[in-house]
Amino acid sequence: MSATEAPDQAPNSMSDKQMSNKQILQAMSGLMAGMFVAILAGTVVANALPRIIADLGASQSSYTWVVTSELLAMTATVPLWGKLSDLYNKKLLLQLSLAMFIVGSLLAGFSQGVGLLIFSRVVQGIGAGGLTALAQVVMAAVIPPRRLGKYAGIFGAVFAVGTVAGPLVGGVLVDTSWLGWRWCFFIGVPFALLAILILQRTLRLPTVRRDVKIDFLGAFLIVAGVCALLIWTSLAGQQFDWASWQTAALTSTGVLLLVVAVFVEARVPEPIIPLAIFRNRTVTLTTVASLLVGVAMFGGTVFLSQYFQIALGKSPTAAGLMSLPMILGLLVSSTVAGQFISRTGKWKAYLVSGAVIMTAGLGLLATIDANTGFGLLSLYMAVLGIGVGMLMQNLVLAAQNDVPAAELGAATSVLSFFRSMGGTIGTSVLGAVLANRVASEISKSVSEAGGSAAGGSGGGSGGGEGAVPDMTKLPAPMREIVENAYGLATADLFLMAAPFAALALVAVIFIKEKPLKTTSGMERLAEENGAQPDGDSESASPTPVG
């Protein structure tokens, strides 16, 4: 679609003409620093978690909760951040989310028990929810979809660097006696502070005056309903049986709250999740695909570090290095695909190819065990990374290209919300599967060995039944049994994740390819309703009208 002349705007507006590459990169620098911080929060602890959980004497359930709590908080708050971005100053919201991340990081670093650690991860998750939603909203606001592929590739590179550096840095910190795992949380604080300062200096966004009506009831119902269901998936099979009164209570409460939320959202003037956007075929299909990708990707890969350290007997630092093939595959594919999309304007082929390759990668990883060589493992991880890199960011691009500019924040946050929810569900359910499979495999092997292998393993395994084992304290026969159990259990996770990736492929096949727009979100907003910006982002937040 050719650009039309936008109405006159304030002198400081960035939308009076299309920005140059230099201006965009300057504006995006703080945004990329913020995204790096959000990624670092999740990845820097990946290789440290086995040591953290063993040090705190916590269980496999706690291991899952340290990961899940951040994902849950991020998932539940993404729609709120996305809606707020359609109503208030986006730069201030970004800086607020970074400030919350700093608070959560400091709490985590000073935690003396797993309870405070999990709470601090919730605070970090709320901040990460803001960064997840707002980064892509701001990108769409200042960059036309036709040019967005190129910059999405740069964000893919930031994602890759953060994902590579996180586990590696976390492993080094854990292995360095005079630092330790607490610095895995402290290390993100200076990056977050730097991002706040860079955003203040470089990001300029016009503020549009409009009616501001927050749907607080809808927000509460959505957050409460989603949390009830995610808590159920996190605890079922570990703290209580899948078929139990707790399951009935949590699922019925969650479903009831969400049904009421749908009723409320359909009737308020400013819904948190505008239900009307699901009438758009592209939004609906990309949302379904994002949910499935979240289940497959997060659910399958979050336990890889545990596999490296327990099944393969690697140190945290070595485990960080072993994840490089997957991240390099993601880096190359996201960057190359982004360049080709910007050059040609064609994007659907990359979605379909990415879904096919991702499914193949998960299928290959379903064949691993405790004896898999690093060469084969690297190939399988690279295949998975290539598929994820081609698919994940381009789902957002397809949706942003096909919605009105006034709904960019809502549409973007809906995709992020469902991808995060899929990741949380996948991590929780597959974490329970992993714990049960490991326990059954160990019991089976110990029984076959006549119980002799278990000698001396009680306290060394990490503190009792269900605990993450401390491999350095296990006798050799028991260590071999535990390694084999974690190898088989991890392969099962990938086998369970592969069908979800295959279903994501079905969803993207039915997405209709439409030409990428050549105007930015701010220009499109001016074209659609003639809204006049009220200065740039350094002015105060807009005063509600009416």
XYZ file of C-alpha atoms in Angstrom:
546
model
C 0.000 0.000 0.000
C 1.480 3.325 -1.029
C 1.940 5.959 1.601
C -0.361 8.968 1.605
C 0.520 12.367 2.961
C 0.065 12.490 6.722
C -1.459 15.566 8.361
C 0.837 18.243 9.727
C 2.345 17.228 13.013
C 4.288 18.811 15.817
C 7.838 19.875 14.948
C 9.433 17.263 17.144
C 7.323 14.434 15.748
C 9.154 11.545 14.217
C 6.242 10.708 11.981
C 6.268 13.763 9.722
C 8.557 11.836 7.385
C 10.018 8.394 7.263
C 13.070 8.052 9.434
C 16.504 7.305 8.057
C 18.331 4.121 9.010
C 20.590 6.153 11.327
C 17.629 7.754 13.128
C 15.922 4.408 13.536
C 19.059 2.757 14.911
C 19.519 5.618 17.394
C 15.916 5.330 18.525
C 16.161 1.550 18.726
C 19.426 1.463 20.692
C 17.780 1.823 24.099
C 15.042 -0.542 23.017
C 17.595 -3.179 22.090
C 19.387 -2.663 25.411
C 16.075 -3.199 27.201
C 15.342 -6.366 25.222
C 18.839 -7.612 25.994
C 18.080 -7.168 29.694
C 14.783 -9.076 29.426
C 16.473 -11.934 27.576
C 19.377 -11.957 30.026
C 16.940 -12.305 32.942
C 15.676 -15.592 31.587
C 18.896 -17.055 30.198
C 21.617 -16.060 32.673
C 20.137 -18.347 35.326
C 19.639 -21.299 32.957
C 22.934 -22.995 33.715
C 22.974 -21.719 37.295
C 19.596 -23.161 38.293
C 20.782 -26.684 39.119
C 23.415 -25.163 41.446
C 20.951 -22.618 42.899
C 18.291 -25.233 43.635
C 20.828 -27.639 45.144
C 22.343 -24.817 47.247
C 18.927 -23.812 48.592
C 17.961 -27.464 49.192
C 14.879 -27.145 46.985
C 13.029 -29.722 44.874
C 12.437 -30.365 41.168
C 9.082 -28.638 41.631
C 10.912 -25.524 42.864
C 13.238 -25.730 39.840
C 10.179 -25.557 37.599
C 8.627 -22.746 39.639
C 11.709 -20.521 39.416
C 11.319 -20.676 35.625
C 7.523 -20.705 35.559
C 6.937 -17.815 37.988
C 8.639 -15.321 35.688
C 6.842 -16.688 32.633
C 3.517 -16.620 34.491
C 3.926 -12.999 35.597
C 5.089 -11.961 32.135
C 2.209 -13.807 30.474
C -0.469 -12.369 32.732
C 0.717 -8.750 32.386
C 1.596 -8.577 28.660
C -1.985 -7.634 27.606
C -2.063 -4.902 30.255
C 1.196 -3.380 29.050
C 0.013 -3.620 25.437
C -3.246 -1.833 26.206
C -1.489 0.841 28.249
C 0.793 1.480 25.259
C -2.287 2.408 23.209
C -3.342 4.913 25.900
C -0.231 6.363 27.547
C 3.340 7.457 26.857
C 5.222 4.423 25.518
C 8.666 5.640 26.564
C 7.659 6.153 30.193
C 6.060 2.713 30.231
C 9.278 1.166 28.898
C 11.303 2.893 31.591
C 8.833 1.766 34.269
C 9.117 -1.859 33.142
C 12.915 -1.611 33.295
C 12.703 -0.166 36.819
C 10.570 -3.119 37.922
C 13.124 -5.470 36.413
C 15.869 -3.798 38.491
C 13.857 -4.226 41.707
C 13.201 -7.892 40.938
C 16.860 -8.542 40.123
C 18.068 -7.044 43.403
C 15.532 -9.081 45.388
C 16.599 -12.267 43.585
C 20.274 -11.612 44.191
C 19.748 -11.199 47.934
C 17.368 -14.178 48.299
C 18.123 -16.526 51.186
C 15.348 -19.008 50.408
C 13.510 -20.338 47.383
C 10.299 -18.513 48.406
C 11.809 -15.039 48.050
C 13.608 -16.144 44.887
C 10.314 -17.158 43.268
C 8.655 -13.883 44.369
C 11.526 -11.854 42.905
C 11.142 -13.741 39.631
C 7.487 -12.647 39.589
C 8.592 -8.991 39.859
C 11.137 -9.572 37.100
C 8.401 -11.181 35.009
C 6.136 -8.147 35.313
C 8.961 -5.947 34.045
C 9.798 -8.412 31.289
C 6.117 -8.411 30.258
C 6.373 -4.678 29.624
C 9.557 -5.036 27.624
C 8.140 -7.936 25.608
C 4.982 -6.056 24.626
C 6.326 -2.527 24.280
C 9.497 -3.243 22.294
C 7.558 -4.645 19.351
C 4.849 -1.979 19.634
C 7.425 0.812 19.433
C 9.148 -0.879 16.493
C 5.857 -1.035 14.589
C 5.109 2.592 15.503
C 8.272 4.017 13.928
C 9.153 1.481 11.199
C 6.945 0.600 8.197
C 6.239 -3.168 7.899
C 8.089 -3.299 4.572
C 11.278 -2.142 6.333
C 10.552 -3.929 9.606
C 12.040 -7.245 8.483
C 15.536 -5.775 8.381
C 15.299 -4.408 11.920
C 13.543 -7.528 13.162
C 16.718 -9.295 12.039
C 18.765 -6.945 14.224
C 16.489 -7.716 17.158
C 16.966 -11.367 16.322
C 20.709 -10.787 16.619
C 20.225 -9.098 20.016
C 18.059 -12.039 21.060
C 20.758 -14.450 19.930
C 23.586 -12.580 21.681
C 21.580 -12.323 24.898
C 20.651 -15.967 24.732
C 24.232 -17.028 24.020
C 25.861 -14.697 26.528
C 23.337 -15.413 29.297
C 23.982 -19.126 29.916
C 27.692 -18.715 29.287
C 28.066 -15.763 31.669
C 25.825 -17.515 34.201
C 27.970 -20.637 34.034
C 31.184 -18.650 34.507
C 29.711 -16.770 37.486
C 28.591 -20.011 39.152
C 31.967 -21.639 38.563
C 33.835 -18.599 39.976
C 34.056 -19.122 43.730
C 34.405 -15.442 44.670
C 31.290 -14.451 42.676
C 28.680 -17.221 42.755
C 25.130 -17.556 41.469
C 23.825 -14.344 43.081
C 25.696 -12.327 40.473
C 23.535 -13.985 37.807
C 20.823 -11.591 39.000
C 22.977 -8.560 39.803
C 24.636 -8.525 36.375
C 21.497 -7.343 34.569
C 21.060 -4.239 36.746
C 23.659 -1.993 35.033
C 22.298 -2.961 31.606
C 18.780 -1.994 32.703
C 19.992 1.356 34.060
C 21.858 1.984 30.798
C 18.716 1.163 28.800
C 16.678 3.692 30.816
C 19.240 6.430 30.121
C 19.534 5.603 26.415
C 15.742 5.594 25.992
C 15.558 9.002 27.664
C 18.092 10.465 25.225
C 17.217 8.772 21.941
C 13.560 7.700 21.789
C 11.138 10.377 20.569
C 7.498 9.435 20.151
C 4.512 11.756 19.666
C 1.864 11.595 22.360
C -1.690 11.586 21.005
C -4.479 12.970 23.175
C -7.451 10.613 23.417
C -10.008 9.318 25.883
C -8.375 7.144 28.532
C -10.605 4.480 30.053
C -8.823 1.562 31.708
C -10.830 -1.658 32.017
C -9.675 -2.554 35.534
C -12.332 -5.251 35.991
C -11.349 -6.960 32.740
C -7.671 -6.723 33.667
C -8.302 -8.364 37.047
C -10.428 -11.144 35.548
C -7.887 -11.949 32.822
C -4.907 -11.992 35.199
C -6.760 -14.033 37.847
C -8.155 -16.535 35.325
C -4.849 -17.081 33.559
C -2.964 -17.400 36.863
C -5.442 -20.001 38.167
C -4.972 -22.178 35.091
C -1.193 -21.746 35.016
C -0.853 -22.552 38.717
C -2.855 -25.710 38.041
C -0.563 -26.803 35.209
C 2.469 -26.022 37.386
C 1.392 -28.033 40.429
C -0.703 -30.856 38.969
C 1.165 -34.147 38.900
C 3.609 -32.929 41.567
C 1.813 -31.340 44.535
C -1.483 -33.128 43.779
C -2.902 -35.603 41.257
C -4.197 -34.489 37.867
C -7.566 -35.982 38.873
C -8.156 -34.339 42.266
C -10.313 -31.744 43.978
C -7.493 -29.208 43.615
C -7.563 -29.706 39.863
C -11.331 -29.280 39.791
C -11.157 -26.117 41.919
C -8.378 -24.404 39.966
C -9.658 -25.272 36.485
C -13.288 -24.376 37.227
C -12.214 -21.093 38.839
C -9.904 -20.222 35.953
C -12.449 -21.050 33.258
C -15.245 -19.190 35.077
C -13.096 -16.058 35.493
C -12.110 -16.096 31.824
C -15.722 -16.574 30.677
C -16.735 -13.551 32.758
C -13.728 -11.681 31.336
C -14.943 -12.346 27.785
C -18.404 -11.060 28.781
C -16.864 -7.876 30.237
C -14.404 -7.318 27.381
C -17.236 -7.484 24.832
C -19.067 -4.615 26.519
C -16.502 -2.055 27.709
C -15.332 0.815 25.451
C -11.598 0.163 26.018
C -11.129 -3.621 26.496
C -7.738 -4.986 27.527
C -7.990 -7.563 24.730
C -10.314 -6.228 21.989
C -12.249 -9.331 20.953
C -13.001 -7.753 17.577
C -9.390 -8.238 16.443
C -9.989 -11.991 16.344
C -12.361 -11.407 13.432
C -9.173 -10.743 11.510
C -8.074 -14.093 10.065
C -4.385 -13.212 10.158
C -4.488 -12.217 13.835
C -6.398 -15.368 14.791
C -4.062 -17.736 12.935
C -0.853 -16.018 14.089
C -2.183 -16.102 17.665
C -2.842 -19.847 17.441
C 0.603 -20.395 15.904
C 2.272 -18.260 18.612
C 0.592 -20.313 21.357
C 1.784 -23.561 19.786
C 5.296 -22.224 19.179
C 5.471 -21.189 22.839
C 4.537 -24.689 24.006
C 6.986 -26.376 21.637
C 9.959 -24.024 21.966
C 9.955 -23.091 25.659
C 8.593 -26.427 26.826
C 11.199 -28.341 24.871
C 14.298 -26.213 25.392
C 14.092 -24.845 28.951
C 15.352 -28.141 30.386
C 18.295 -28.489 27.977
C 20.697 -26.984 30.517
C 19.651 -29.600 33.050
C 20.281 -32.273 30.413
C 23.779 -30.925 29.676
C 24.772 -30.787 33.336
C 23.092 -33.907 34.712
C 22.794 -36.353 31.787
C 26.079 -35.361 30.119
C 27.952 -34.373 33.290
C 29.064 -30.947 32.038
C 29.926 -27.898 34.124
C 27.674 -24.800 33.998
C 30.226 -23.018 31.780
C 30.446 -25.949 29.367
C 26.653 -26.177 29.304
C 26.511 -22.529 28.219
C 28.917 -23.183 25.356
C 26.964 -26.254 24.263
C 23.884 -24.126 23.538
C 25.772 -22.092 20.905
C 24.683 -24.153 17.835
C 20.990 -23.511 18.495
C 21.518 -19.803 19.088
C 23.762 -19.373 16.055
C 21.121 -21.088 13.924
C 18.516 -18.658 15.265
C 20.813 -15.662 14.695
C 21.623 -16.530 11.086
C 18.085 -17.480 10.061
C 16.365 -14.462 11.660
C 18.868 -12.012 10.175
C 18.900 -13.520 6.676
C 15.118 -13.976 6.559
C 14.610 -10.377 7.731
C 16.850 -9.017 4.989
C 15.081 -11.033 2.279
C 11.635 -10.017 3.556
C 12.555 -6.316 3.465
C 14.010 -6.735 -0.029
C 11.171 -8.725 -1.592
C 8.131 -7.955 0.559
C 7.315 -11.686 0.674
C 7.046 -13.318 4.086
C 4.784 -16.380 4.114
C 7.390 -18.773 2.691
C 9.614 -18.050 5.701
C 6.786 -18.815 8.137
C 6.033 -22.159 6.479
C 9.709 -23.097 6.132
C 10.394 -22.116 9.736
C 7.536 -24.267 11.042
C 8.707 -27.266 8.985
C 12.321 -26.910 10.144
C 11.315 -26.358 13.783
C 9.202 -29.525 13.744
C 12.102 -31.467 12.234
C 14.518 -30.119 14.859
C 12.265 -31.170 17.735
C 11.850 -34.610 16.156
C 15.611 -35.032 15.886
C 16.132 -33.940 19.512
C 13.594 -36.578 20.567
C 16.242 -39.211 19.705
C 18.906 -38.030 22.193
C 20.035 -39.851 25.323
C 22.893 -39.714 27.842
C 25.309 -41.090 25.211
C 24.525 -38.734 22.306
C 27.681 -37.204 20.817
C 28.102 -33.436 20.756
C 28.365 -33.393 16.944
C 24.894 -34.862 16.442
C 23.484 -32.818 19.305
C 24.865 -29.611 17.734
C 23.287 -30.437 14.379
C 19.890 -31.103 15.949
C 20.009 -27.878 17.991
C 21.073 -25.837 14.943
C 18.109 -27.168 12.960
C 15.745 -26.165 15.775
C 17.320 -22.698 16.043
C 16.994 -22.080 12.301
C 13.296 -22.934 12.404
C 12.564 -20.744 15.430
C 14.480 -17.811 13.919
C 12.451 -17.893 10.709
C 9.097 -18.305 12.441
C 8.780 -16.450 15.727
C 9.372 -12.780 14.877
C 7.714 -12.999 11.462
C 4.431 -14.094 13.052
C 4.369 -10.690 14.774
C 5.243 -8.934 11.501
C 2.332 -10.627 9.683
C -0.169 -9.594 12.367
C 1.099 -6.008 12.695
C 0.848 -5.563 8.935
C -2.845 -6.506 8.889
C -4.383 -4.465 11.731
C -5.313 -0.770 12.049
C -2.602 1.374 13.606
C -4.806 2.098 16.634
C -4.770 -1.633 17.454
C -1.032 -2.257 17.032
C -0.437 -2.418 20.776
C -3.360 -4.754 21.416
C -2.548 -7.081 18.498
C 1.153 -7.257 19.360
C 0.501 -7.915 23.033
C -2.080 -10.609 22.211
C 0.536 -12.531 20.214
C 3.142 -12.093 22.953
C 0.544 -13.068 25.565
C -0.376 -16.338 23.884
C 3.245 -17.213 23.082
C 4.202 -16.622 26.721
C 1.166 -18.558 27.922
C 2.139 -21.441 25.667
C 5.660 -21.304 27.074
C 4.401 -21.285 30.639
C 2.024 -24.186 30.039
C 4.715 -26.117 28.177
C 7.311 -25.536 30.882
C 4.906 -26.472 33.677
C 3.401 -29.575 32.114
C 6.633 -30.882 30.643
C 8.431 -30.116 33.913
C 5.949 -32.362 35.710
C 6.438 -35.032 33.028
C 10.223 -34.768 33.413
C 10.069 -35.134 37.207
C 7.767 -38.162 37.016
C 9.745 -39.854 34.240
C 13.065 -39.299 36.036
C 11.649 -40.717 39.278
C 10.208 -43.782 37.545
C 13.402 -44.439 35.554
C 15.579 -44.165 38.665
C 13.273 -46.471 40.653
C 13.225 -48.977 37.793
C 17.017 -48.954 37.396
C 17.642 -49.188 41.155
C 15.253 -52.146 41.385
C 16.985 -53.886 38.493
C 20.341 -53.293 40.200
C 18.989 -54.841 43.404
C 19.186 -51.545 45.297
C 22.975 -51.610 45.521
C 23.416 -48.550 43.309
C 21.448 -46.359 45.668
C 23.880 -46.695 48.515
C 24.844 -43.360 49.941
C 22.651 -41.394 47.571
C 20.087 -40.114 49.983
C 21.615 -36.888 51.146
C 23.854 -36.512 48.159
C 21.024 -36.440 45.729
C 20.020 -33.094 46.914
C 17.863 -33.504 49.890
C 15.377 -36.288 49.445
C 12.687 -37.501 47.119
C 11.968 -35.233 44.170
C 15.099 -33.147 44.705
C 17.438 -32.146 41.892
C 20.520 -34.342 42.370
C 23.926 -32.914 43.182
C 25.951 -35.087 40.794
C 29.245 -34.406 42.568
C 27.995 -36.208 45.715
C 26.567 -39.343 44.077
C 28.457 -42.658 44.004
C 29.480 -43.784 40.501
C 26.771 -46.484 40.037
C 23.980 -44.105 41.089
C 25.413 -41.294 38.965
C 25.145 -43.475 35.876
C 21.527 -44.316 36.672
C 20.614 -40.630 37.145
C 22.402 -39.603 33.924
C 20.499 -42.225 31.950
C 17.178 -41.209 33.530
C 17.595 -37.518 32.660
C 18.727 -38.388 29.120
C 15.627 -40.487 28.415
C 13.275 -38.018 30.116
C 14.616 -35.023 28.156
C 14.157 -36.862 24.845
C 10.542 -37.537 25.843
C 9.975 -33.786 26.288
C 11.038 -33.068 22.709
C 8.900 -35.927 21.442
C 5.898 -34.380 23.195
C 6.743 -30.882 21.882
C 7.054 -31.898 18.201
C 3.282 -32.314 17.541
C 2.676 -28.751 18.768
C 5.179 -27.459 16.212
C 3.417 -29.522 13.534
C 0.086 -27.911 14.486
C 1.756 -24.476 14.243
C 2.712 -25.425 10.667
C -0.944 -26.149 9.882
C -1.920 -22.716 11.257
C 0.645 -20.750 9.229
C -0.270 -22.582 6.007
C -3.731 -21.014 6.206
C -2.433 -17.451 6.762
C -3.089 -15.333 3.672
C -0.047 -13.411 2.472
C -0.719 -9.691 2.077
C 1.660 -6.995 0.752
C 3.691 -5.309 3.472
C 2.672 -1.705 4.140
C 5.200 1.027 3.452
C 4.083 3.485 6.160
C 4.882 3.362 9.873
C 2.312 2.879 12.617
C 2.362 6.590 13.516
C 1.775 7.597 9.896
C -1.018 5.059 9.538
C -2.649 6.311 12.738
C -2.630 9.878 11.391
C -4.094 8.675 8.091
C -6.824 6.652 9.798
C -8.197 9.248 12.212
C -6.336 12.506 11.710
C -5.108 12.447 15.348
C -2.779 15.275 16.191
C 0.261 14.500 18.334
C 0.789 16.594 21.407
C 4.527 16.988 21.494
C 7.098 14.235 21.893
C 7.703 11.646 24.533
C 9.608 13.993 26.762
C 6.445 15.888 27.591
C 4.103 14.785 30.330
C 1.718 11.888 29.815
C -1.475 12.850 27.974
C -4.253 14.297 30.041
C -7.483 12.324 29.696
C -10.005 14.115 27.532
C -13.677 14.273 28.513
